[in-house]
Amino acid sequence: MTAREDAVSPPTIARDDYKIMVLLVDDQPIIGEAIRRALIGQPDIHFHFNPDPFEALSVAEQVKPTVILQDLVMPGVTGLALLTQYRSSPTLKGVPVIVLSTTEEPAVKSEAFSLGANDYLVKLPDSIELVARIRHHSRAYLNQIQRDEAYRALHESQRQLVEKNLELERLTHVDGLTGLSNRRYLDEFMEIQWRRSRRKGEPLSVLMIDVDDFKRYNDHYGHLAGDEVLKKLANIIQDSCRRPTDLAARFGGEEFAVVLSPSSPDETRVMGEKIRAEVERAALPHRESSVATIVTVSVGGASQIPTADSSFPSVIQAADESLYDAKRGGRNRVIV
Ligand code: GH3
Ligand code: MG
Ligand code: MG
Ligand code: MG
C-alpha cells in the first residue's frame, strides 16, 4: 500500500454502484459489431464504437470511457501513436487502455506496455475473458478516481486549517481599528529587538506619538469621526516606516509607537519630525484644537543602547517622558 492510500482509504466502489463505459477505437466496423455482441447482456457496461482513428482523442474526451479498447493497425495512424496521445491528455492519461491486436509478437506487446497500455488482447478475444478484463480495469480506474478525490478533499481541508491558523495568529497581533501591530506584538517585538541591539551594541530607538487635543476632537466631531482620524494617522505613520526593521504599532487609545533599530538620536529626531510634518500636511480639520485648526501630533523619542541591567520598557518610558515635554512645550512638536 502506498503512503497515499494509507492516508485516505475511502470505501471501495461496489460493483453495482458505477457504470462502465467502453470505447472501442478500430477502423473495422466488423470488429465493432463483434465487440458489441460480446457485451450484450451486461446492463452495466455501456459501449461506444469509433471507427475513425483521427477522431479518437476528441471522442474519448467526450465519451469519458472507463476503459479504451485500442486497435493497433489502422489507416493513417497507429494505435501506439494514439496510446501516446491518450497518455499525454490531462483528461485521459489515467484511463486504462486494452490493446486489441491481431499480432502475438512479444516485441509489439512489450512496446505497447512500455507506452502505457494496461493490457493486451489478441483479436477476437473470448467474450467472458473480455468482460472480465473490462470490469477489472474499469473498477481499478474508478477506485483510483475516488481515492484522488478523497485525497484532494483532505488536502483542501488541511489547507483551510493552515489558513485559519495564520489568520488567528494575525488577529492576535493586529489592532482591529487601524491595522497596525497591536500592543501585544509591540512588546514581543521590543523584547526581541532589545536583545538583538544588546548583542550588537547598537542603539534601539522608540518614538511615542500622541494626538493633540483629541478629547476635544471627539467631543466636537463625535467618536466615529475620531476613529477615522486614528485610521488616517495610522496610515501616515505606517507609510513613514520604510525600513523593514521599523515597526509601527498602536500603543493604545490615541497613542502610537514606532520602533527604529538601529537609530541614533539624530536619526530618531528626523523620523519623528517627518511624521509630525506629514500629519500636518494631511490637514485634517480640527476646529477645537488649542494648537491650530487642523489635527496635530506631539512626538517624544528616546534612543538607548541596552545594558545588562536594563530592559526594553526603559526606552519606552524615556520616550514617554519626552512626549510629556513636547506636550508641555506647546504640542505639535518633537522632542528626542
Ligand atoms: P493632549 O493634547 O494632552 O494629548 O489632549 P488629549 O485630549 O488628546 O488627551 P487625553 O488623554 O485627555 O484624551 C485622549 C482622548 O483620546 C480621550 C479618548 O476619548 C480618545 N480616544 C482614545 N482612544 C480612542 C479611540 O479608539 N477612538 C476615539 N475616537 N477616541 C479615542
Ligand atoms: Mg485495424
Ligand atoms: Mg493620550
Ligand atoms: Mg492626546
Coordinates of C-alpha atoms and ligand atoms in Angstrom, one line a residue:
M1 CA 0.0 0.0 0.0
T2 CA 1.3 3.4 -0.9
A3 CA 1.5 6.3 1.7
R4 CA -1.2 8.0 -0.2
E5 CA -3.6 5.0 0.0
D6 CA -2.7 4.7 3.7
A7 CA -3.6 8.3 4.4
V8 CA -7.0 8.1 2.8
S9 CA -8.7 4.8 2.5
P10 CA -12.2 5.5 1.0
P11 CA -14.6 2.7 0.6
T12 CA -14.1 0.6 -2.5
I13 CA -16.8 1.1 -5.0
A14 CA -19.3 -1.8 -5.0
R15 CA -19.8 -3.5 -8.3
D16 CA -23.3 -2.1 -8.9
D17 CA -22.5 1.5 -8.0
Y18 CA -20.9 2.6 -11.2
K19 CA -21.4 2.4 -14.9
I20 CA -18.7 1.0 -17.1
M21 CA -18.1 2.9 -20.4
V22 CA -16.1 1.0 -23.0
L23 CA -14.7 2.9 -26.0
L24 CA -13.5 0.8 -28.9
V25 CA -11.3 2.5 -31.5
D26 CA -10.9 0.3 -34.5
D27 CA -11.1 1.0 -38.2
Q28 CA -13.1 -2.1 -39.0
P29 CA -16.9 -2.0 -38.4
I30 CA -17.0 -5.8 -38.3
I31 CA -14.8 -5.7 -35.1
G32 CA -17.1 -3.0 -33.7
E33 CA -20.1 -5.3 -34.3
A34 CA -18.3 -8.3 -32.8
I35 CA -17.4 -6.5 -29.6
R36 CA -20.9 -5.0 -29.3
R37 CA -22.3 -8.5 -29.5
A38 CA -19.8 -9.8 -26.9
L39 CA -21.0 -7.1 -24.4
I40 CA -24.7 -7.8 -24.9
G41 CA -26.3 -9.0 -21.7
Q42 CA -24.1 -6.8 -19.5
P43 CA -26.5 -4.0 -18.4
D44 CA -23.9 -2.0 -16.5
I45 CA -21.5 -1.9 -19.5
H46 CA -22.1 0.9 -22.0
F47 CA -20.4 0.7 -25.3
H48 CA -19.2 3.3 -27.8
F49 CA -17.6 2.4 -31.2
N50 CA -15.4 4.9 -33.0
P51 CA -14.1 3.7 -36.4
D52 CA -12.2 6.9 -37.2
P53 CA -8.8 7.0 -35.5
F54 CA -8.3 10.7 -36.2
E55 CA -11.4 11.4 -34.1
A56 CA -10.2 9.1 -31.3
L57 CA -8.9 11.7 -28.9
S58 CA -11.9 14.1 -29.1
V59 CA -14.4 11.2 -29.0
A60 CA -12.6 9.8 -25.9
E61 CA -12.7 13.2 -24.2
Q62 CA -16.5 13.4 -24.8
V63 CA -17.4 9.8 -24.1
K64 CA -15.3 9.7 -20.8
P65 CA -14.6 5.9 -21.1
T66 CA -13.7 3.9 -18.0
V67 CA -11.6 1.7 -20.4
I68 CA -10.5 2.1 -24.0
L69 CA -10.1 -0.9 -26.4
Q70 CA -7.5 0.2 -28.9
D71 CA -6.8 -1.4 -32.3
L72 CA -3.1 -1.2 -33.4
V73 CA -3.2 -1.2 -37.2
M74 CA -5.3 1.5 -38.8
P75 CA -5.0 3.6 -41.9
G76 CA -3.1 6.9 -41.3
V77 CA -2.2 6.5 -37.6
T78 CA -1.1 3.6 -35.4
G79 CA -2.7 2.5 -32.2
L80 CA 0.6 3.0 -30.4
A81 CA 0.7 6.7 -31.5
L82 CA -2.9 7.1 -30.1
L83 CA -1.8 5.5 -26.9
T84 CA 0.9 8.1 -26.5
Q85 CA -1.7 10.8 -27.1
Y86 CA -4.0 9.4 -24.5
R87 CA -1.2 9.3 -22.0
S88 CA -0.4 13.0 -22.5
S89 CA -4.0 14.2 -22.4
P90 CA -4.9 15.6 -18.9
T91 CA -8.4 14.1 -19.0
L92 CA -7.4 10.7 -20.5
K93 CA -4.0 10.0 -19.0
G94 CA -5.4 7.7 -16.3
V95 CA -7.9 5.8 -18.4
P96 CA -6.9 2.2 -18.8
V97 CA -6.2 1.0 -22.3
I98 CA -6.5 -2.6 -23.5
V99 CA -4.7 -3.1 -26.8
L100 CA -6.7 -5.3 -29.3
S101 CA -4.4 -6.7 -31.9
T102 CA -4.1 -9.5 -34.4
T103 CA -0.4 -9.9 -33.7
E104 CA 1.0 -12.0 -30.8
E105 CA 4.5 -10.7 -31.4
P106 CA 6.2 -10.2 -28.0
A107 CA 8.1 -7.1 -29.2
V108 CA 4.8 -5.4 -30.1
K109 CA 3.3 -6.4 -26.8
S110 CA 6.4 -5.1 -25.0
E111 CA 6.3 -1.8 -26.8
A112 CA 2.5 -1.4 -26.1
F113 CA 3.1 -1.8 -22.4
S114 CA 6.1 0.5 -22.4
L115 CA 3.9 3.2 -24.0
G116 CA 1.4 2.9 -21.2
A117 CA -1.0 0.1 -22.2
N118 CA -2.7 -1.6 -19.3
D119 CA -3.5 -4.9 -21.0
Y120 CA -3.2 -6.7 -24.4
L121 CA -5.7 -9.0 -26.0
V122 CA -5.5 -10.8 -29.3
K123 CA -8.4 -10.4 -31.6
L124 CA -11.0 -11.7 -31.3
P125 CA -10.9 -12.3 -27.5
D126 CA -13.3 -14.7 -25.8
S127 CA -16.3 -12.7 -24.6
I128 CA -16.2 -13.9 -21.0
E129 CA -12.5 -13.0 -20.7
L130 CA -13.1 -9.7 -22.4
V131 CA -15.9 -8.8 -20.0
A132 CA -13.7 -9.8 -17.0
R133 CA -10.9 -7.7 -18.2
I134 CA -13.1 -4.7 -18.9
R135 CA -14.6 -5.0 -15.4
H136 CA -11.2 -5.4 -13.8
H137 CA -9.7 -2.3 -15.4
S138 CA -12.8 -0.1 -15.0
R139 CA -13.0 -0.9 -11.4
A140 CA -9.4 -0.1 -10.8
Y141 CA -9.8 3.2 -12.7
L142 CA -12.9 4.3 -10.8
N143 CA -11.4 3.4 -7.4
Q144 CA -8.4 5.4 -8.3
I145 CA -10.6 8.4 -9.2
Q146 CA -12.4 8.1 -5.9
R147 CA -9.1 7.9 -4.0
D148 CA -7.8 11.0 -5.8
E149 CA -11.0 12.9 -4.9
A150 CA -10.7 11.9 -1.2
Y151 CA -7.1 12.9 -1.2
R152 CA -7.9 16.3 -2.8
A153 CA -10.7 16.9 -0.2
L154 CA -8.3 16.1 2.6
H155 CA -5.6 18.3 1.2
E156 CA -8.1 21.1 0.8
S157 CA -9.4 20.9 4.4
Q158 CA -5.8 20.8 5.7
R159 CA -5.0 23.9 3.6
Q160 CA -8.0 25.7 5.1
L161 CA -6.9 24.8 8.6
V162 CA -3.5 26.2 8.0
E163 CA -5.0 29.4 6.6
K164 CA -7.3 29.7 9.6
N165 CA -4.4 29.4 12.0
L166 CA -2.4 32.0 10.1
E167 CA -5.5 34.3 10.3
L168 CA -5.9 33.7 14.0
E169 CA -2.2 34.4 14.6
R170 CA -2.5 37.6 12.6
L171 CA -5.6 38.7 14.6
T172 CA -3.7 38.3 17.9
H173 CA -1.0 40.7 16.6
V174 CA -3.0 43.3 14.7
D175 CA -5.0 46.2 16.0
G176 CA -8.6 45.9 14.8
L177 CA -9.2 49.6 14.2
T178 CA -6.1 50.7 12.4
G179 CA -4.5 47.5 11.1
L180 CA -1.2 48.4 12.7
S181 CA 0.6 46.0 15.1
N182 CA -1.1 45.9 18.5
R183 CA 0.4 46.4 21.9
R184 CA 0.9 42.7 22.4
Y185 CA 3.0 42.4 19.3
L186 CA 4.9 45.6 20.0
D187 CA 6.0 44.1 23.4
E188 CA 7.2 40.9 21.7
F189 CA 9.0 42.8 19.0
M190 CA 10.6 45.1 21.5
E191 CA 11.8 42.2 23.6
I192 CA 13.5 40.6 20.5
Q193 CA 15.0 43.9 19.2
W194 CA 16.2 44.8 22.7
R195 CA 18.2 41.6 22.9
R196 CA 19.5 41.9 19.4
S197 CA 20.6 45.5 20.0
R198 CA 22.3 44.4 23.2
R199 CA 24.2 41.7 21.3
K200 CA 25.3 44.1 18.7
G201 CA 25.9 47.1 21.0
E202 CA 23.6 49.2 18.8
P203 CA 21.0 51.8 20.0
L204 CA 17.3 50.9 20.0
S205 CA 15.0 53.9 19.4
V206 CA 11.3 54.5 20.1
L207 CA 9.0 57.3 19.1
M208 CA 5.8 57.8 21.1
I209 CA 3.1 59.8 19.1
D210 CA 0.1 61.3 20.8
V211 CA -2.8 63.2 19.1
D212 CA -3.1 66.8 20.4
D213 CA -6.4 67.7 22.0
F214 CA -8.1 64.5 20.8
K215 CA -10.7 64.6 23.6
R216 CA -11.9 67.9 22.2
Y217 CA -11.9 66.4 18.7
N218 CA -14.2 63.6 19.9
D219 CA -16.4 66.0 21.8
H220 CA -16.9 68.2 18.7
Y221 CA -16.9 65.7 15.8
G222 CA -18.0 62.6 17.5
H223 CA -16.3 59.3 18.4
L224 CA -16.7 57.7 15.0
A225 CA -15.1 60.7 13.2
G226 CA -12.3 60.4 15.8
D227 CA -11.9 56.7 14.8
E228 CA -11.5 57.8 11.2
V229 CA -8.7 60.2 12.2
L230 CA -6.9 57.4 14.0
K231 CA -7.0 55.3 10.9
K232 CA -5.6 58.1 8.7
L233 CA -2.9 58.8 11.2
A234 CA -2.0 55.1 11.3
N235 CA -1.6 55.1 7.5
I236 CA 0.6 58.2 7.7
I237 CA 2.8 56.6 10.4
Q238 CA 3.0 53.3 8.6
D239 CA 4.0 55.0 5.4
S240 CA 6.8 56.7 7.2
C241 CA 8.3 53.4 8.2
R242 CA 10.3 52.5 5.2
R243 CA 12.9 50.1 6.6
P244 CA 11.9 46.5 7.0
T245 CA 13.1 46.6 10.6
D246 CA 10.9 49.6 11.6
L247 CA 7.7 48.8 13.4
A248 CA 4.6 51.0 13.7
A249 CA 2.1 50.0 16.4
R250 CA -0.9 51.3 18.1
F251 CA 0.2 51.7 21.7
G252 CA -3.3 52.2 23.0
G253 CA -6.1 54.8 22.7
E254 CA -4.8 57.7 20.6
E255 CA -1.2 56.9 21.1
F256 CA 1.1 55.2 18.6
A257 CA 4.7 53.9 18.9
V258 CA 7.4 53.5 16.3
V259 CA 10.4 51.3 16.9
L260 CA 13.5 52.1 15.0
S261 CA 16.5 49.9 15.1
P262 CA 19.3 50.8 14.9
S263 CA 19.0 54.6 15.0
S264 CA 21.0 57.4 16.5
P265 CA 19.2 60.1 18.4
D266 CA 19.6 62.4 15.4
E267 CA 18.0 59.8 13.0
T268 CA 15.2 59.3 15.6
R269 CA 14.5 63.0 15.7
V270 CA 14.5 63.3 11.9
M271 CA 12.0 60.4 11.7
G272 CA 9.8 62.0 14.4
E273 CA 9.8 65.3 12.6
K274 CA 8.9 63.6 9.3
I275 CA 5.8 62.0 10.9
R276 CA 4.8 65.3 12.6
A277 CA 5.1 67.2 9.3
E278 CA 3.2 64.5 7.3
V279 CA 0.3 64.7 9.8
E280 CA 0.3 68.5 9.4
R281 CA 0.4 68.1 5.6
A282 CA -2.7 65.9 5.7
A283 CA -4.5 69.0 7.1
L284 CA -7.4 67.1 8.8
P285 CA -9.7 69.8 10.2
H286 CA -9.8 70.2 14.0
R287 CA -11.6 73.4 14.9
E288 CA -11.3 72.9 18.7
S289 CA -7.6 72.3 18.7
S290 CA -5.6 74.6 21.1
V291 CA -2.7 74.4 18.7
A292 CA -4.1 75.0 15.2
T293 CA -7.2 74.5 13.1
I294 CA -6.1 71.0 12.0
V295 CA -5.2 67.7 13.7
T296 CA -1.6 67.7 15.0
V297 CA 0.5 65.2 17.0
S298 CA 3.2 65.6 19.6
V299 CA 6.1 63.2 19.4
G300 CA 8.6 62.1 22.1
G301 CA 11.6 59.9 21.3
A302 CA 14.4 58.1 23.0
S303 CA 17.4 56.1 21.9
Q304 CA 19.2 53.7 24.2
I305 CA 21.9 51.1 23.9
P306 CA 20.7 48.2 26.0
T307 CA 22.8 47.2 29.1
A308 CA 22.9 44.1 31.2
D309 CA 20.7 45.6 33.9
S310 CA 18.1 47.4 31.7
S311 CA 15.1 46.2 29.8
F312 CA 13.0 47.5 26.9
P313 CA 10.3 49.3 28.9
S314 CA 13.1 51.8 30.0
V315 CA 13.4 53.2 26.4
I316 CA 9.6 53.4 26.2
Q317 CA 9.4 55.2 29.5
A318 CA 12.1 57.7 28.3
A319 CA 10.2 58.3 25.1
D320 CA 7.1 58.9 27.1
E321 CA 8.9 61.5 29.2
S322 CA 10.0 63.3 26.0
L323 CA 6.4 63.2 24.8
Y324 CA 5.2 64.8 28.1
D325 CA 7.9 67.5 27.5
A326 CA 6.5 68.0 23.9
K327 CA 3.0 68.5 25.3
R328 CA 4.2 70.9 28.0
G329 CA 6.2 72.8 25.4
G330 CA 3.1 73.6 23.4
R331 CA 2.2 70.4 21.4
N332 CA 2.7 69.8 17.6
R333 CA 6.5 69.3 18.2
V334 CA 9.1 66.6 18.5
I335 CA 11.4 66.1 21.5
V336 CA 14.0 63.4 21.5
Ligands
GH3_1 P1 -3.4 66.0 24.7 O1 -3.2 67.0 23.6 O2 -2.9 66.5 26.0 O3 -3.0 64.7 24.3 O4 -5.0 66.0 24.9 P2 -6.0 64.8 24.6 O5 -7.3 65.4 24.7 O6 -5.6 64.2 23.3 O7 -5.6 63.8 25.8 P3 -6.4 62.9 26.7 O8 -5.6 61.8 27.2 O9 -7.1 63.8 27.7 O10 -7.6 62.3 25.7 C1 -7.3 61.3 24.8 C2 -8.6 61.1 24.2 O11 -8.5 60.0 23.2 C3 -9.7 60.6 25.1 C4 -10.4 59.4 24.4 O12 -11.7 59.7 24.2 C5 -9.7 59.5 23.0 N1 -9.6 58.1 22.5 C6 -8.8 57.1 23.0 N2 -9.0 56.0 22.2 C7 -9.8 56.3 21.2 C8 -10.4 55.6 20.1 O13 -10.1 54.4 19.9 N3 -11.3 56.3 19.3 C9 -11.6 57.6 19.5 N4 -12.4 58.2 18.7 N5 -11.1 58.3 20.6 C10 -10.2 57.7 21.4
MG2 MG -7.2 -2.2 -37.7
MG3 MG -3.0 60.3 25.2
MG4 MG -3.7 63.2 23.1

